[in-house]
PDB file of N, CA and C in Angstrom:
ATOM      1  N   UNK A1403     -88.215 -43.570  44.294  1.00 58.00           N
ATOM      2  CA  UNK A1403     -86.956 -42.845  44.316  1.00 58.00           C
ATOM      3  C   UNK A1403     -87.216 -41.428  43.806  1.00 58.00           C
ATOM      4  N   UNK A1404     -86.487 -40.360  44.540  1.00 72.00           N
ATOM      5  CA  UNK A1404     -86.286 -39.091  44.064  1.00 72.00           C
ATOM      6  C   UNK A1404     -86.079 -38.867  42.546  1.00 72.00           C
ATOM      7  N   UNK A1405     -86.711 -37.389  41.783  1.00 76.00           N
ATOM      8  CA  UNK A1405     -85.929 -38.078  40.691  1.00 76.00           C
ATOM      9  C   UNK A1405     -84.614 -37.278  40.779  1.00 76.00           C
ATOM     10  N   UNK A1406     -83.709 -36.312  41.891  1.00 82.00           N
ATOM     11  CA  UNK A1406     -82.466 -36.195  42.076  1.00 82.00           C
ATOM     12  C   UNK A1406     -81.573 -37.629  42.314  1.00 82.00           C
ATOM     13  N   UNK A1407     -82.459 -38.001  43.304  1.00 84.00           N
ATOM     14  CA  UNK A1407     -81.493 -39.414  43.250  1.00 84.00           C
ATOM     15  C   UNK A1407     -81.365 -40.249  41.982  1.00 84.00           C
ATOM     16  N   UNK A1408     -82.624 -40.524  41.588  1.00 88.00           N
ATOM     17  CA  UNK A1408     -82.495 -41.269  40.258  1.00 88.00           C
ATOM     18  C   UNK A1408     -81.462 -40.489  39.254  1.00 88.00           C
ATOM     19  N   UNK A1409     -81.487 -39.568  39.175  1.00 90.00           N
ATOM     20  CA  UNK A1409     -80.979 -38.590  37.836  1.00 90.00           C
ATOM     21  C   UNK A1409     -79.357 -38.807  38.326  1.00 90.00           C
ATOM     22  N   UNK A1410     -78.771 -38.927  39.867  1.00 88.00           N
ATOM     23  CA  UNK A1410     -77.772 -39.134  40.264  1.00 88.00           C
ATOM     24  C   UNK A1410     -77.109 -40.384  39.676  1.00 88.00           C
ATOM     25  N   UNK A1411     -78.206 -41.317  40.338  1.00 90.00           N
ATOM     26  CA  UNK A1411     -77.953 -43.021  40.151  1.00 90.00           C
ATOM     27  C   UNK A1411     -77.241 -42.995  38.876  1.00 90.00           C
ATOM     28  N   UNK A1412     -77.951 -42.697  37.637  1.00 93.00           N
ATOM     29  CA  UNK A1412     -78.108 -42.815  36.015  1.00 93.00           C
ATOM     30  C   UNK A1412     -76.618 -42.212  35.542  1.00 93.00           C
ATOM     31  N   UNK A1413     -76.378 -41.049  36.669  1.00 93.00           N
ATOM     32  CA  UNK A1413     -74.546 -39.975  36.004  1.00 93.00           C
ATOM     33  C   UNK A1413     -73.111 -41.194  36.588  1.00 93.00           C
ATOM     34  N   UNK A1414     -73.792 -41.642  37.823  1.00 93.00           N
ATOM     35  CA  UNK A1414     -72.879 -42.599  38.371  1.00 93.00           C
ATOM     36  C   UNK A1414     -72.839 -43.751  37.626  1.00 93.00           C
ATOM     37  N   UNK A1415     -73.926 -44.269  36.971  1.00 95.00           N
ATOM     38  CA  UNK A1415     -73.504 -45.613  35.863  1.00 95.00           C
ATOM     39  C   UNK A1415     -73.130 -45.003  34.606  1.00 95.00           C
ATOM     40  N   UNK A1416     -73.202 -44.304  34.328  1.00 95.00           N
ATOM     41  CA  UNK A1416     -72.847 -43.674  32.772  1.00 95.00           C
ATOM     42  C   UNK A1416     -71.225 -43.692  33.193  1.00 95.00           C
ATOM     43  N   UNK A1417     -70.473 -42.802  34.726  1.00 94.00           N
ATOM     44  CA  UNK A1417     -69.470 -42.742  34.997  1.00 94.00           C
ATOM     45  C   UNK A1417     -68.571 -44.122  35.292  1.00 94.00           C
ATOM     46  N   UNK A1418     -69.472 -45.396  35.406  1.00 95.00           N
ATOM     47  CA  UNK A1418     -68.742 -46.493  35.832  1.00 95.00           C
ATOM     48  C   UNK A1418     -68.569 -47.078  34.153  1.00 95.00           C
ATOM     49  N   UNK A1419     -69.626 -46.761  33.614  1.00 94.00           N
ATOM     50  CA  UNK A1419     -69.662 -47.505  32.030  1.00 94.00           C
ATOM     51  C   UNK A1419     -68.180 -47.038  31.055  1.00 94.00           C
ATOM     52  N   UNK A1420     -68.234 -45.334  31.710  1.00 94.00           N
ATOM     53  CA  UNK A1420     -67.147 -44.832  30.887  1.00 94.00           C
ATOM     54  C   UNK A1420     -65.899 -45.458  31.245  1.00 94.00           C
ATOM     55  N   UNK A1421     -65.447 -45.447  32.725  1.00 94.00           N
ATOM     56  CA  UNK A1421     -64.499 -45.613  33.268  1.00 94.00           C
ATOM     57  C   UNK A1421     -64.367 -47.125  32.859  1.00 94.00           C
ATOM     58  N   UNK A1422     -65.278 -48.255  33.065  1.00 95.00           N
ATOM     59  CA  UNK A1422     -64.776 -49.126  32.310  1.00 95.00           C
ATOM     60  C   UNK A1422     -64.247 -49.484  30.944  1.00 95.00           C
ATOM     61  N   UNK A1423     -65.217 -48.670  30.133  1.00 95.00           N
ATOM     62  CA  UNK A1423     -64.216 -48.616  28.628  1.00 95.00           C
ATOM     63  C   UNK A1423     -62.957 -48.384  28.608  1.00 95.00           C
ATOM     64  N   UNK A1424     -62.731 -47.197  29.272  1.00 95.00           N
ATOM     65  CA  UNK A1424     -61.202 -46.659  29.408  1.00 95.00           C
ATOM     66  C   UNK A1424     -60.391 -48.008  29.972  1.00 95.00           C
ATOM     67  N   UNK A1425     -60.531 -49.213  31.256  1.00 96.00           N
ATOM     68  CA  UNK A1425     -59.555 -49.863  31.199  1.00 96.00           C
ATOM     69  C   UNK A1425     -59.425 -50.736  30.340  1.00 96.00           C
ATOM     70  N   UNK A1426     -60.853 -51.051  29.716  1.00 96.00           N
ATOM     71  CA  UNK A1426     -60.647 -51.611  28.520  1.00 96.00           C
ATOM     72  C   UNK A1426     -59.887 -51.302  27.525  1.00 96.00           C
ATOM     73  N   UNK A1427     -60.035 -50.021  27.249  1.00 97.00           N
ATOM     74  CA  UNK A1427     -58.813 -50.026  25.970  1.00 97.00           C
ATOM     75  C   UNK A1427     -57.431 -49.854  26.372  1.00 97.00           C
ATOM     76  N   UNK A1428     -57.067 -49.748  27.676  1.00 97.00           N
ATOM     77  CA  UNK A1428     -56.057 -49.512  28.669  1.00 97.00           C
ATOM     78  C   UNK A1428     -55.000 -51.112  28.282  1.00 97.00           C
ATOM     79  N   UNK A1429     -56.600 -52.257  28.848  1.00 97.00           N
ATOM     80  CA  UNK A1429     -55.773 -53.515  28.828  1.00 97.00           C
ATOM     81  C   UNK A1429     -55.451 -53.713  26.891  1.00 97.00           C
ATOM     82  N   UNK A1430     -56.658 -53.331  26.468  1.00 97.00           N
ATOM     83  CA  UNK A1430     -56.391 -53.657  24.958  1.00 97.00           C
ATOM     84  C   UNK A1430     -54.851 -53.126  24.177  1.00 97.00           C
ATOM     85  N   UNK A1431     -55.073 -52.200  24.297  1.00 97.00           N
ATOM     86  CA  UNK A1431     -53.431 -51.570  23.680  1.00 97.00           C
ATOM     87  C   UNK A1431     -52.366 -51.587  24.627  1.00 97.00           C
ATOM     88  N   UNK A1432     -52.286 -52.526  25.756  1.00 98.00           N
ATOM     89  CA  UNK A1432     -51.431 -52.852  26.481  1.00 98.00           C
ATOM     90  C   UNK A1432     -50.948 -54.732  26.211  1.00 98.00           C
ATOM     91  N   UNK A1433     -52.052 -55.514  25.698  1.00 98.00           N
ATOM     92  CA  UNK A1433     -51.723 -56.415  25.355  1.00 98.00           C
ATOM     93  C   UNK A1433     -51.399 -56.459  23.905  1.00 98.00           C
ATOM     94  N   UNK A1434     -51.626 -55.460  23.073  1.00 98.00           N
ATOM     95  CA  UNK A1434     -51.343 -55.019  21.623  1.00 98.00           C
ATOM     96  C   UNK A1434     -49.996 -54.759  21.611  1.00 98.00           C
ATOM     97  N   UNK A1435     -49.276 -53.940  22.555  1.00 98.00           N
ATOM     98  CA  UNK A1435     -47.983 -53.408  22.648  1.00 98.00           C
ATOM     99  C   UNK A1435     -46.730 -54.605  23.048  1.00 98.00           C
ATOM    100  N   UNK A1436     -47.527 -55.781  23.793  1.00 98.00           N
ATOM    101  CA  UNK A1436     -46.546 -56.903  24.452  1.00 98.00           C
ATOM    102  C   UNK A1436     -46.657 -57.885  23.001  1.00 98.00           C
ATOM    103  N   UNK A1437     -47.392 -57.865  22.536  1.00 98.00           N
ATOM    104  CA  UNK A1437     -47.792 -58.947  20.967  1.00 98.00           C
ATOM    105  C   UNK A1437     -46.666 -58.095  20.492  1.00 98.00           C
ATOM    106  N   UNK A1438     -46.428 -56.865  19.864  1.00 98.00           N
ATOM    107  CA  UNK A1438     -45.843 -56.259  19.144  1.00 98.00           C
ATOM    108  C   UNK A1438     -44.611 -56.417  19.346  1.00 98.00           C
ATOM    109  N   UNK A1439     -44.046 -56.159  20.807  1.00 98.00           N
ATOM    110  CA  UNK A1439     -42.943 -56.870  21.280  1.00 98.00           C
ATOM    111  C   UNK A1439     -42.862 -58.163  20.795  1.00 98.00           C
ATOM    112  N   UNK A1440     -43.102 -58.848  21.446  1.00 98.00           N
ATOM    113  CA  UNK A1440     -42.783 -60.383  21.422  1.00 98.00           C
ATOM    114  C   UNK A1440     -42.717 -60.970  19.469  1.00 98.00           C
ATOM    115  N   UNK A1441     -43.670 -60.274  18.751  1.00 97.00           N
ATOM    116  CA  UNK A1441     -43.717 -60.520  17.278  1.00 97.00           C
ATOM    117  C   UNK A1441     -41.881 -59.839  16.908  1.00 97.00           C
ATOM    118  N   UNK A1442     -41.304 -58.679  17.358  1.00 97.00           N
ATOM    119  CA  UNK A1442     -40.081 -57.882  17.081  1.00 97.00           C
ATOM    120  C   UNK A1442     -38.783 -59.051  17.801  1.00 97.00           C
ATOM    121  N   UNK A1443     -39.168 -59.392  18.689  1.00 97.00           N
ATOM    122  CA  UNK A1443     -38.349 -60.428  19.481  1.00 97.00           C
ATOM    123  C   UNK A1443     -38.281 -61.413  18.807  1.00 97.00           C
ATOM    124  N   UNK A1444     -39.190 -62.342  18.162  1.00 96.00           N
ATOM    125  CA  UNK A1444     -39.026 -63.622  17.224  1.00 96.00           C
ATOM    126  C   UNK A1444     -38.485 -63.091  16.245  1.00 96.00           C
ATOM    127  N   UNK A1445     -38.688 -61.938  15.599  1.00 96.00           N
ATOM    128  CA  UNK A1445     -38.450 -61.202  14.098  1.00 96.00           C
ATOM    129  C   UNK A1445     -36.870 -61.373  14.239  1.00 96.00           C
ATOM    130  N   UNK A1446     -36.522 -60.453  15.173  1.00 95.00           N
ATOM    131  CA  UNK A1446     -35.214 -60.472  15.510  1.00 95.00           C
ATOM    132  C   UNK A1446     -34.183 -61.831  15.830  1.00 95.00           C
ATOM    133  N   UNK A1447     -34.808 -62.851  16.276  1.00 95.00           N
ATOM    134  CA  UNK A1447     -34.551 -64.223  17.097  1.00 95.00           C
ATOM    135  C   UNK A1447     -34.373 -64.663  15.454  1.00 95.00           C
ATOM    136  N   UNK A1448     -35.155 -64.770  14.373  1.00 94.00           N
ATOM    137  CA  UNK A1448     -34.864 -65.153  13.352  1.00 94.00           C
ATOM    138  C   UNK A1448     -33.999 -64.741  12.669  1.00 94.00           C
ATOM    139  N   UNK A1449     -33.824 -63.747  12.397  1.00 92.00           N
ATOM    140  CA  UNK A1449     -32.906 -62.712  11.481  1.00 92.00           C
ATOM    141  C   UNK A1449     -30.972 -63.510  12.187  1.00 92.00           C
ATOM    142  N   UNK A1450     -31.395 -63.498  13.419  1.00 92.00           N
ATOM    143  CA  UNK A1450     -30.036 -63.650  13.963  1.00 92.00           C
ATOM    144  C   UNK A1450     -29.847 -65.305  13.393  1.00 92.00           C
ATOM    145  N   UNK A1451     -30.670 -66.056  13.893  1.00 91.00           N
ATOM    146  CA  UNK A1451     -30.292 -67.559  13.482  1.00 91.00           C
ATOM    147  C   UNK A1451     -29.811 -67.640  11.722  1.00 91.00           C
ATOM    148  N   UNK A1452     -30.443 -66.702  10.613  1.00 88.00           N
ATOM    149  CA  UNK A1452     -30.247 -66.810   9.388  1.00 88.00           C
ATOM    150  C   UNK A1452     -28.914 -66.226   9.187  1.00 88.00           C
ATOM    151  N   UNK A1453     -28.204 -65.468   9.932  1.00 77.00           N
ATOM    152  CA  UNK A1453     -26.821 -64.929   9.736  1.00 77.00           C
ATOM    153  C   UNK A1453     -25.803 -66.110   9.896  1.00 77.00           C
TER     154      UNK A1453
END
């Protein structure tokens, strides 16, 4: 292999590595935000039954 191509290959996995982190923390603080919900929803679900 070229080493343009190679040196290419290497920017395109660095670019797939990054881009995967990003949906990773995409899904992470997206399932963080529905927990947070759903924890405010019981919080609330309780508060009401104790009245």
């Amino acid at each position: 292999m070229e080493p343009n191509q190679n040196n290419l290959k290497n920017r395109n996995e660095e670019n797939e590595q990054q881009h995967s982190m990003v949906c990773n923390d995409q899904l992470f603080f997206q399932e963080l935000r529905i927990a947070a919900e759903e924890a405010e929803r019981e919080r609330i679900d309780t508060d009401q039954r104790k009245a």
